[in-house]
Amino acid sequence: EAGVTQFPSHSVIEKGQTVTLRCDPISGHDNLYWYRRVMGKEIKFLLHFVKESKQDESGMPNNRFLAERTGGTYSTLKVQPAELEDSGVYFCASSQGWQVRNEQYFGPGTRLTVT
Amino acid sequence: SQQGEEDPQALSIQEGENATMNCSYKTSINNLQWYRQNSGRGLVHLILIRSNEREKHSGRLRVTLDTSKKSSSLLITASRAADTASYFCATALYNQGGKLIFGQGTELSVKP
């Protein structure tokens, strides 16, 4: 069974440009989470999808970030326009159930560098 | 303020030695989980300990949880060079839809 995959693995863009990150969860996992780790800091929660619905987007830093999960399968996270402080590693995770006891499986992350 | 704080921030040991990492948190939790991140790779789930458990083992890993002190520790015994990685604790709170709150992590370096 394939794990969580993310694309691209690394993206380098200039300030003001747009970048779209993609996450493909494990097949059958209704729950999809986005997290990010800004350099030297802790990994922070961004948002949580249950199927195609946003369950919790309390961690989204501002309206330059837009996440979608059309059809409840893969998800995209768009940053527009990108700022220097958006640089970091963006992780996606999926789980079968939303209950806290369910293990989340993480993807390899997308390293975003904004110059 | 962050939920999870870990210490030490960095730990360097020789192969064969034991490594202990600690994590403290602030609010009541449903469970606490430990993850490992090898350089340039994703997060790998190591072990989950529930709030009503005090100790859990998995291979060379031993995790303890003290809810009265709101702290947990991860012990890696007989460390190997391949254990070199960043280790994170993450807490799952009640009624939070499963989202995890991570600590800043401990950078473990195991020298051969």
PDB file of N, CA and C in Angstrom, chain A residues 2 14 19 40 46 48 57 61 63 67 71:
ATOM      1  N   ALA A   2       0.580   2.166  -0.917  1.00  0.00           N
ATOM      2  CA  ALA A   2       1.384   3.371  -1.004  1.00  0.00           C
ATOM      3  C   ALA A   2       1.117   4.240   0.210  1.00  0.00           C
ATOM      4  N   GLU A  14      10.323  32.967  -5.963  1.00  0.00           N
ATOM      5  CA  GLU A  14      10.625  34.321  -5.518  1.00  0.00           C
ATOM      6  C   GLU A  14       9.436  34.893  -4.763  1.00  0.00           C
ATOM      7  N   VAL A  19       2.743  29.386  -5.373  1.00  0.00           N
ATOM      8  CA  VAL A  19       3.176  27.988  -5.371  1.00  0.00           C
ATOM      9  C   VAL A  19       2.004  27.125  -4.912  1.00  0.00           C
ATOM     10  N   GLY A  40      13.877  25.947  12.274  1.00  0.00           N
ATOM     11  CA  GLY A  40      14.264  26.038  13.679  1.00  0.00           C
ATOM     12  C   GLY A  40      13.124  26.054  14.659  1.00  0.00           C
ATOM     13  N   LEU A  46      -1.785  23.241  10.469  1.00  0.00           N
ATOM     14  CA  LEU A  46      -2.395  24.249   9.614  1.00  0.00           C
ATOM     15  C   LEU A  46      -3.895  24.015   9.482  1.00  0.00           C
ATOM     16  N   HIS A  48      -7.236  20.749   8.823  1.00  0.00           N
ATOM     17  CA  HIS A  48      -7.703  19.373   8.825  1.00  0.00           C
ATOM     18  C   HIS A  48      -8.930  19.255   7.928  1.00  0.00           C
ATOM     19  N   GLU A  57      -9.542  24.830  10.408  1.00  0.00           N
ATOM     20  CA  GLU A  57      -8.506  25.575   9.699  1.00  0.00           C
ATOM     21  C   GLU A  57      -7.912  26.651  10.596  1.00  0.00           C
ATOM     22  N   PRO A  61      -2.161  30.508   8.619  1.00  0.00           N
ATOM     23  CA  PRO A  61      -1.579  31.765   9.107  1.00  0.00           C
ATOM     24  C   PRO A  61      -2.277  33.020   8.603  1.00  0.00           C
ATOM     25  N   ASN A  63      -4.753  34.815   4.915  1.00  0.00           N
ATOM     26  CA  ASN A  63      -5.538  34.512   3.716  1.00  0.00           C
ATOM     27  C   ASN A  63      -4.697  34.361   2.453  1.00  0.00           C
ATOM     28  N   ALA A  67      -6.331  26.121   0.983  1.00  0.00           N
ATOM     29  CA  ALA A  67      -6.274  24.666   0.859  1.00  0.00           C
ATOM     30  C   ALA A  67      -7.580  24.155   0.294  1.00  0.00           C
ATOM     31  N   GLY A  71     -13.397  16.586  -4.139  1.00  0.00           N
ATOM     32  CA  GLY A  71     -13.648  15.160  -4.304  1.00  0.00           C
ATOM     33  C   GLY A  71     -13.174  14.313  -3.145  1.00  0.00           C
TER      34      GLY A  71
END
